[in-house]
Tab-separated table of C-alpha atoms and ligand atoms in Angstrom:
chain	number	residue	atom	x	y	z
A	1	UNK	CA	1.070	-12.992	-25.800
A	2	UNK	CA	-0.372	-9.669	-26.832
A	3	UNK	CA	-0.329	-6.740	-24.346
A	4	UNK	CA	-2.716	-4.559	-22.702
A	5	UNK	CA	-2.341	-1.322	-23.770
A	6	UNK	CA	-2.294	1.191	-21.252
A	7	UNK	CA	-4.598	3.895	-22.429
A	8	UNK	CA	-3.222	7.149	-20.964
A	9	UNK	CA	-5.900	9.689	-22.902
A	10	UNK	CA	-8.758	7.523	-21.221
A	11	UNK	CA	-7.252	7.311	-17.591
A	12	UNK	CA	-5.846	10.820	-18.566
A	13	UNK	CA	-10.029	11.613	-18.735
A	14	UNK	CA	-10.938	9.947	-15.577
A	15	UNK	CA	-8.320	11.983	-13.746
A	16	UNK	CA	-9.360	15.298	-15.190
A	17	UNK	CA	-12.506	14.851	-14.124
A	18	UNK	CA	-11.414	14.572	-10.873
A	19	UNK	CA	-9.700	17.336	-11.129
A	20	UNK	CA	-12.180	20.056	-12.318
A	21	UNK	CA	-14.632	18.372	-9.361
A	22	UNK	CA	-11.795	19.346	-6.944
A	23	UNK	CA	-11.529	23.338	-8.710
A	24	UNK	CA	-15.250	23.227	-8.688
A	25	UNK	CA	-15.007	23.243	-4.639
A	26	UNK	CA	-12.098	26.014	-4.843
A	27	UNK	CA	-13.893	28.206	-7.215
A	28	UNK	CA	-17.241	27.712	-5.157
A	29	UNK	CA	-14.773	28.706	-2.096
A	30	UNK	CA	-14.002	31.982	-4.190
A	31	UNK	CA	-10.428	30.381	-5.337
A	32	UNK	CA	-9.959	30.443	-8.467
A	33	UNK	CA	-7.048	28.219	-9.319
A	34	UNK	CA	-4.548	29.634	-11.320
A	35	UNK	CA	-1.681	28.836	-13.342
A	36	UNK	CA	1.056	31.007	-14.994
A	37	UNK	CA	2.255	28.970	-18.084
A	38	UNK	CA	5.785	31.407	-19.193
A	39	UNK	CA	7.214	30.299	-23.036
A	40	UNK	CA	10.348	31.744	-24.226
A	41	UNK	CA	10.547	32.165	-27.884
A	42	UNK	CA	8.855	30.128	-31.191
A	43	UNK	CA	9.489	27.176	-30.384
A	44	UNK	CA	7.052	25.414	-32.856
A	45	UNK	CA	6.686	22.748	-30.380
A	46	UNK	CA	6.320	23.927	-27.089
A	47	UNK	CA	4.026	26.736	-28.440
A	48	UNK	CA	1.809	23.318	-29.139
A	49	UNK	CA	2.770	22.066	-25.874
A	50	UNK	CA	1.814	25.647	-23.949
A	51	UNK	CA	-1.351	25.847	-26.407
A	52	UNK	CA	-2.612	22.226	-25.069
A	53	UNK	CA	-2.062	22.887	-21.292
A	54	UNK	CA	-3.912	26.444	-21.524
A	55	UNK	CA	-6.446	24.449	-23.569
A	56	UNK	CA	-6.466	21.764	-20.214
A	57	UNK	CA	-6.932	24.290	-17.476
A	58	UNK	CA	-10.019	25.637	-19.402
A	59	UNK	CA	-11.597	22.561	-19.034
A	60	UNK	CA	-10.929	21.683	-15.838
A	61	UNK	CA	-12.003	25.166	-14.057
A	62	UNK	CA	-8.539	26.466	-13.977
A	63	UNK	CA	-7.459	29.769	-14.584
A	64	UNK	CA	-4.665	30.024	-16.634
A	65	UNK	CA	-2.244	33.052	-17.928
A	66	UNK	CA	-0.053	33.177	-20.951
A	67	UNK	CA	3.641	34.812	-20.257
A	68	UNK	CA	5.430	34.909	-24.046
A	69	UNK	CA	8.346	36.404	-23.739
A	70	UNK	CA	10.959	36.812	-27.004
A	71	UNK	CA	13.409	34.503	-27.666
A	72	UNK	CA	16.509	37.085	-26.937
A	73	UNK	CA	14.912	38.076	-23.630
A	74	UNK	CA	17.987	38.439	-20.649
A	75	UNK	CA	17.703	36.327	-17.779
A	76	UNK	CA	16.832	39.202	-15.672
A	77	UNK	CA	13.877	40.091	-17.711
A	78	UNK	CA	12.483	36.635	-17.438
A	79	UNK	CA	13.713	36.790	-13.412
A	80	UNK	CA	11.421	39.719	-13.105
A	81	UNK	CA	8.300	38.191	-14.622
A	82	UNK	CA	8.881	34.907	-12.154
A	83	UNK	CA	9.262	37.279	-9.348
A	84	UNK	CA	6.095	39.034	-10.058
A	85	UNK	CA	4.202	35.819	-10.171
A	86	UNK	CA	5.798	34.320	-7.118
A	87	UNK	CA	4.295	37.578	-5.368
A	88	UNK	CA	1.317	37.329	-6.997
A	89	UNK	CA	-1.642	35.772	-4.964
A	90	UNK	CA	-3.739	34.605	-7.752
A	91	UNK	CA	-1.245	32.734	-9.312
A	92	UNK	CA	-1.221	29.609	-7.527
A	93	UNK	CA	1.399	27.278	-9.890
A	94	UNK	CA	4.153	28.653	-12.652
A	95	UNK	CA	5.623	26.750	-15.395
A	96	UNK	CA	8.255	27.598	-17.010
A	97	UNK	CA	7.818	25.948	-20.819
A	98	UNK	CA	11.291	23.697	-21.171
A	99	UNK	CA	13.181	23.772	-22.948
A	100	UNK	CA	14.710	27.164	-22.687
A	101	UNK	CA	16.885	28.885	-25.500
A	102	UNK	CA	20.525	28.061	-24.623
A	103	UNK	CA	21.394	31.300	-23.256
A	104	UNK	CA	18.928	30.569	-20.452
A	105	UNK	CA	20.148	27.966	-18.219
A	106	UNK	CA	17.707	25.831	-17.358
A	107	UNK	CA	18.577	24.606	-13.566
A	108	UNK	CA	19.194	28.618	-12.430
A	109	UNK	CA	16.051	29.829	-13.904
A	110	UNK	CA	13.714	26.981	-12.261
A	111	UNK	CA	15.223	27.721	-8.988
A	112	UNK	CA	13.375	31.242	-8.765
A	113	UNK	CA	10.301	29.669	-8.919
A	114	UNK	CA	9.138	29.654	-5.604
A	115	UNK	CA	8.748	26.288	-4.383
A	116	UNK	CA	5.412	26.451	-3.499
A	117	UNK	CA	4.318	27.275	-7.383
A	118	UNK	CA	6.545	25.052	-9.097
A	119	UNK	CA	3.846	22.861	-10.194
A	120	UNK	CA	6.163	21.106	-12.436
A	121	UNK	CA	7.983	20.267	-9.345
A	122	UNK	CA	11.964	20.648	-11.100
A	123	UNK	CA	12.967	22.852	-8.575
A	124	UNK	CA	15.979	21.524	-6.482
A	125	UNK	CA	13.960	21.915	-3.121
A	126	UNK	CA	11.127	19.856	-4.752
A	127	UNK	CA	13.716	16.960	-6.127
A	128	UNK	CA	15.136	16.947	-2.933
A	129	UNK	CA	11.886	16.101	-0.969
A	130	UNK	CA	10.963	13.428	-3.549
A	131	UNK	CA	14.540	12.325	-2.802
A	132	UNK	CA	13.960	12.045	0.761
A	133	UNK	CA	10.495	10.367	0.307
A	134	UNK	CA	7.848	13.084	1.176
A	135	UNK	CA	7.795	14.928	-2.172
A	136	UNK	CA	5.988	18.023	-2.264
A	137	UNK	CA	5.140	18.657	-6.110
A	138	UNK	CA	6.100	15.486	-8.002
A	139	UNK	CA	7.105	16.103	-11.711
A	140	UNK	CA	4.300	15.558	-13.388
A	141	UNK	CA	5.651	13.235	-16.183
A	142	UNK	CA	6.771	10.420	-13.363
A	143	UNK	CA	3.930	11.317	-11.882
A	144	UNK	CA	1.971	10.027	-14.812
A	145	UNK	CA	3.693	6.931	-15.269
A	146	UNK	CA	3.425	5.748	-11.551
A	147	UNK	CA	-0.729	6.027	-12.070
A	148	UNK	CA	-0.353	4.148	-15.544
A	149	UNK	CA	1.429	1.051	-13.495
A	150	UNK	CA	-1.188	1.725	-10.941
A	151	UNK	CA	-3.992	0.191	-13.405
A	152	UNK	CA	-1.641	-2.888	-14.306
A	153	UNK	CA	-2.220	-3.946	-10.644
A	154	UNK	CA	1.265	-5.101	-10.231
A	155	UNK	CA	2.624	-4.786	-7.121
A	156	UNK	CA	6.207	-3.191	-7.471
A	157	UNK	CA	7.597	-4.444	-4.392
A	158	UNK	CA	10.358	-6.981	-5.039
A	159	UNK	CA	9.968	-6.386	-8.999
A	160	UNK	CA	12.772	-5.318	-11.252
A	161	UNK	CA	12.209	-2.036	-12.561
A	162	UNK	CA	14.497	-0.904	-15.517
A	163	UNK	CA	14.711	2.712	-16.108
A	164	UNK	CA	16.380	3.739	-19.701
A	165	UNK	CA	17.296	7.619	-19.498
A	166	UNK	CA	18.427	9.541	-16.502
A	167	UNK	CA	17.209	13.142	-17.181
A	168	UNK	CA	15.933	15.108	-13.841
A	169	UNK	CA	12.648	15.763	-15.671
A	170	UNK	CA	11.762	12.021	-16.365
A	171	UNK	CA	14.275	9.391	-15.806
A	172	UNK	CA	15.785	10.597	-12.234
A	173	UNK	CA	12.323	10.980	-10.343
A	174	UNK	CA	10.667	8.237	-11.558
A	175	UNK	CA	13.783	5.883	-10.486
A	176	UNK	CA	12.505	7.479	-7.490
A	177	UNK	CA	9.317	6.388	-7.482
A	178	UNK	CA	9.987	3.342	-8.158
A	179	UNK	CA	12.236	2.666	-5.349
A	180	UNK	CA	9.727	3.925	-2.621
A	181	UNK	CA	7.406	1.605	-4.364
A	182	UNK	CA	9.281	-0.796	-3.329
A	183	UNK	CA	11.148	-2.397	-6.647
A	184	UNK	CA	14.587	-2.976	-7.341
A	185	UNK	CA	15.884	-0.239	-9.640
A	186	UNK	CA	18.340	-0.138	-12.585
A	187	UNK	CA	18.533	3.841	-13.605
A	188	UNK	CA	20.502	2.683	-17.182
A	189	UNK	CA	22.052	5.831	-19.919
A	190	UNK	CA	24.051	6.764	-22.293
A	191	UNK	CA	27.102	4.762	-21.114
A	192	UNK	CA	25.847	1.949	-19.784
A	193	UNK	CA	27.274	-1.422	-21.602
A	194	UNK	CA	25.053	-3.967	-23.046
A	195	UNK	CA	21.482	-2.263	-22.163
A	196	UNK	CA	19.528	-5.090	-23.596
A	197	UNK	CA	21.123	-7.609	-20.672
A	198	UNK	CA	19.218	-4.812	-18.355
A	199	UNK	CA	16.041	-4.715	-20.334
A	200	UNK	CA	15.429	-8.373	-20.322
A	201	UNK	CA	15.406	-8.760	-16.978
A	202	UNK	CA	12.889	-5.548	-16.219
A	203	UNK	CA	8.869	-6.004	-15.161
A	204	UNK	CA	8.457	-2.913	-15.589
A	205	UNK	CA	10.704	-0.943	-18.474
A	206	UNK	CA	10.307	3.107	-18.517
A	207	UNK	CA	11.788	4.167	-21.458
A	208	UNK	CA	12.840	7.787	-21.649
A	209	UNK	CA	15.499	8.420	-24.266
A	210	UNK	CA	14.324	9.842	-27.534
A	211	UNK	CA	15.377	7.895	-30.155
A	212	UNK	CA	12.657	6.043	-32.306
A	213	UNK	CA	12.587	2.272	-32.054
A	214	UNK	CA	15.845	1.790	-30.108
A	215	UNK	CA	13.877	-0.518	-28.027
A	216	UNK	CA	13.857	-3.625	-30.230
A	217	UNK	CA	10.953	-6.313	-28.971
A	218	UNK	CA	13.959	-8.771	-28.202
A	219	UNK	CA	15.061	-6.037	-25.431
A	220	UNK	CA	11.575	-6.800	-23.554
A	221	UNK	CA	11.046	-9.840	-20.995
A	222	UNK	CA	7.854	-11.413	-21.916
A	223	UNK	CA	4.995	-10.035	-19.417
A	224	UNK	CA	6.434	-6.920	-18.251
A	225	UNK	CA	4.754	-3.475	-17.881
A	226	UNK	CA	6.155	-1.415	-20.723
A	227	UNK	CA	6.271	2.290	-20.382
A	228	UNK	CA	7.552	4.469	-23.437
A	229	UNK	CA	8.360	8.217	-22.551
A	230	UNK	CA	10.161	8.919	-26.117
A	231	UNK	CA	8.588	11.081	-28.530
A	232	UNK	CA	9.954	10.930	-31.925
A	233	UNK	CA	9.265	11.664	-35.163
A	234	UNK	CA	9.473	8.802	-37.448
A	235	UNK	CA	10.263	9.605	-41.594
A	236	UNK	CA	6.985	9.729	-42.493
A	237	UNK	CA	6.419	12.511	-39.776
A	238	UNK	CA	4.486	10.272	-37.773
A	239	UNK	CA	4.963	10.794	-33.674
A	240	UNK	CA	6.591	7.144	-32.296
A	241	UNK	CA	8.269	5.989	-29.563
A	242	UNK	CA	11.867	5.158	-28.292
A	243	UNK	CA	9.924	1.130	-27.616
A	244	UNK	CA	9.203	-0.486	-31.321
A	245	UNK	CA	5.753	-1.053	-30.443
A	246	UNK	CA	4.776	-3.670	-33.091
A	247	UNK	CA	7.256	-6.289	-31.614
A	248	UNK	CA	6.940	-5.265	-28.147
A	249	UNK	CA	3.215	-5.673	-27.895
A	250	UNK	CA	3.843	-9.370	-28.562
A	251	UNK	CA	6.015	-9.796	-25.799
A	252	UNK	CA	5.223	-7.128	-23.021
A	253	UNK	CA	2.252	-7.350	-20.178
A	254	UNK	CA	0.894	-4.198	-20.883
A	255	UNK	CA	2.556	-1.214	-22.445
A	256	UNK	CA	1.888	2.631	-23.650
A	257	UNK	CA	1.159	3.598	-27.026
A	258	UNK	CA	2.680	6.536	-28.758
A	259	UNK	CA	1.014	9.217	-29.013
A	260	UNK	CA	-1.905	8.524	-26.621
A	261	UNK	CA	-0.030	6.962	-23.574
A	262	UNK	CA	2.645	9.087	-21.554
A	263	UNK	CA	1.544	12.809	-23.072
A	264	UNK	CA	-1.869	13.060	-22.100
A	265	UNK	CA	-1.021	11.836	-18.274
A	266	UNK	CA	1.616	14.472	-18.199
A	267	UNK	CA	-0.722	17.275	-18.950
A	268	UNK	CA	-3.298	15.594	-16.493
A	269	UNK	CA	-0.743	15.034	-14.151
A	270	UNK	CA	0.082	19.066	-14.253
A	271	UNK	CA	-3.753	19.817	-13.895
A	272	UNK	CA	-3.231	18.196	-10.373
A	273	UNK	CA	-0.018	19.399	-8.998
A	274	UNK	CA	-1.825	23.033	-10.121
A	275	UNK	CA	-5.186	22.095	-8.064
A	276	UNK	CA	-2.865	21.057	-5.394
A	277	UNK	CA	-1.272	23.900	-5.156
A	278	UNK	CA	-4.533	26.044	-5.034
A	279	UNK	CA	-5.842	23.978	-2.498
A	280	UNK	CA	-2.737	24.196	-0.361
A	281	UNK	CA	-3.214	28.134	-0.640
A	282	UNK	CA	-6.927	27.801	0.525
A	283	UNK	CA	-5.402	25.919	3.817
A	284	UNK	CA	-3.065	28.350	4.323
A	285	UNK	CA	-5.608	31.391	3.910
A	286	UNK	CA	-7.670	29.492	6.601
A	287	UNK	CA	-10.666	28.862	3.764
A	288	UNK	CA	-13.371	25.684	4.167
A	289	UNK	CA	-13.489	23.723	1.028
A	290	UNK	CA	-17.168	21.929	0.871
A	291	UNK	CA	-16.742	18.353	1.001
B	1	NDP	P1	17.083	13.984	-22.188
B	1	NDP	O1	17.686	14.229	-23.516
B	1	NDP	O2	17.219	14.983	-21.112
B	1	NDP	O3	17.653	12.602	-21.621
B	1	NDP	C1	17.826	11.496	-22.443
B	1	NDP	C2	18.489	10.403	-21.654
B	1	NDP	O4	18.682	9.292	-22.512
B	1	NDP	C3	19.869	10.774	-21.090
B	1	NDP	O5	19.939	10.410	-19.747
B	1	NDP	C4	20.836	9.965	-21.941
B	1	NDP	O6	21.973	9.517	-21.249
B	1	NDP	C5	19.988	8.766	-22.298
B	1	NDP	N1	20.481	8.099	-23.501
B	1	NDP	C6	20.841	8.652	-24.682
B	1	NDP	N2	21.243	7.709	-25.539
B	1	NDP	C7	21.146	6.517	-24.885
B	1	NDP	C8	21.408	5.190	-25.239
B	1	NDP	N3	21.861	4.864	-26.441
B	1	NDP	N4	21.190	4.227	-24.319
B	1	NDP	C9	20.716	4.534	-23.095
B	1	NDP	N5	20.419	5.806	-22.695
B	1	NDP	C10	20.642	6.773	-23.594
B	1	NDP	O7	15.571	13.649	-22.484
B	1	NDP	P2	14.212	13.756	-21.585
B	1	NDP	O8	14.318	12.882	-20.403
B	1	NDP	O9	13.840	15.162	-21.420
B	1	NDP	O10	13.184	13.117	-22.636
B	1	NDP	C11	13.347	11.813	-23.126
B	1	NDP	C12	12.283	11.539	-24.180
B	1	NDP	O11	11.010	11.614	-23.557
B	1	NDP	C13	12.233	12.539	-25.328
B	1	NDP	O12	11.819	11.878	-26.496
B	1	NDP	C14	11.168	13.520	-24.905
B	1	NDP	O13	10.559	14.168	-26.000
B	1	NDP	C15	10.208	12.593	-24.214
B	1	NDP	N6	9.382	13.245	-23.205
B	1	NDP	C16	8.050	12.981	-23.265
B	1	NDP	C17	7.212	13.527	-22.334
B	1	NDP	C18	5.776	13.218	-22.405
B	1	NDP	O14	4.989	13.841	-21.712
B	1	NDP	N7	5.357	12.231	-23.204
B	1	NDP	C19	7.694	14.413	-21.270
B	1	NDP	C20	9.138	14.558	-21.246
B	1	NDP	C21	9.931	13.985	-22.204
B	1	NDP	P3	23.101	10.531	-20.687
B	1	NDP	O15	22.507	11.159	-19.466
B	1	NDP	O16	24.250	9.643	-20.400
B	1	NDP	O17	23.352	11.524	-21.780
């Protein structure tokens, strides 16, 4: 059997289309979406990752605003420039680029983000709500993946879902997701014992790890919906997966190449959540959207 491969720049296309229709109606409506992307130091690759997503809302009529802040910058300084956005009534969604340098923690700093902006939806209020089943802002990542299965057609109710990697920014929510879609989850990690018994028996397999190839084709049950999160860099500097893709594309149903699978629906994914959260301002201001 040779998969279908899940095309995530293509369906990450079709959604940004539908997208910059929706900030077509808010700009027409004198809203001009806007997102506040903040990066904290050089990090080579999230100043690739922050380049990309400005690059995204361009094209899809959002407005978006570049925070760079240096790498040494205190907590409060980086406080301050949240606050100011969170008050700010053109800024409609802020991202915080992750991850932060280590004297920045991560969890405290996402929690000043008002919840309302956090378009990335990390912030404890927003994991809570997905938690409790009427999420607000999903994370845009899970987000992704759940309209990847989407094209498969499977229905996830009753199937065995096998998530590898429990971070809260990929692995946690989309166990989540998965379980109000109705399958049977396995949320598997660092100490789990004998992962491959738990991989063989998964229809759908998310893999979010990030380690190249540790996903051997023998670790996949023949048919299921293979969905690699990992981004690695293999010797010859090539971006890979955590899923060995060669082997697992004879086995698996359908499955998610690296690059051009996961990455592209996350950045598509964000486009939303920041439409969404224009669009719930526009309500709020009592403004008509056209049809
Ligand atoms: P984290 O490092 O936060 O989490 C990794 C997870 O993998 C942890 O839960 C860890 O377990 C688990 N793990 C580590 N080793 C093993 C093992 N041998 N067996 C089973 N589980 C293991 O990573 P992220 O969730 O942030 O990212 C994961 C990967 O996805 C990375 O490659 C990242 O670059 C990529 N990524 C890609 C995105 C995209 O848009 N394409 C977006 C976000 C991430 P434990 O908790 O026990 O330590």
């Amino acid at each position: 059997m040779t998969a279908t491969i899940i095309d995530g720049k293509l369906l990450a296309q079709k959604l940004r289309a539908d997208w910059k229709l929706r900030a077509d109606r808010l700009n027409a409506a004198g809203i001009a979406p806007g997102l506040a992307v903040i990066l904290v130091g050089e990090d080579p690759a999230s100043k690739v990752y922050v380049r990309n997503k400005i690059k995204a809302c361009r094209e899809a009529g959002i407005r978006s605003e570049e925070h760079v802040l240096a790498a040494d910058s205190p907590l409060a300084e980086l406080v301050a420039l949240i606050e100011r956005l969170n008050a700010d009534a053109d800024i409609h969604g802020i991202l915080v680029q992750l991850p932060l340098p280590a004297h920045l923690a991560q969890a405290s700093v996402i929690e000043h983000i008002s919840p309302d902006k956090d378009v990335d939806g990390l912030h404890a209020r927003n994991l809570g709500s997905l938690l409790a089943g009427h999420p607000h802002f999903v994370p845009c990542t899970p987000a992704g993946i759940m309209e990847m299965l989407k094209t498969t057609g499977l229905d996830l109710r009753g199937k065995e879902a096998v998530v590898v990697g429990r971070s809260n920014i990929v692995g946690k929510p989309v166990a989540l997701l998965l379980l109000q879609a109705g399958a049977t989850v396995t949320l598997c990690h660092s100490h789990t014992r004998d992962l491959a018994h738990h991989t063989r028996r998964a229809d759908v397999l998310v893999c979010a790890v990030g380690k190249l190839r540790m996903i051997g084709g023998e670790m996949v049950k023949s048919g299921a919906a293979v969905i690699d999160v990992g981004m690695n860099r293999t010797s010859e500097g090539k971006l890979a997966g955590d899923v060995d893709y060669g082997a697992a594309l004879q086995r698996a149903g359908w499955i998610t190449p690296v690059p051009g699978g996961v990455g592209p629906m996350t950045v598509a994914m964000l486009l939303g959540n920041a439409v969404l959260a224009a669009e719930r301002y526009a309500a709020e201001q009592g403004i008509r959207l056209d049809p």
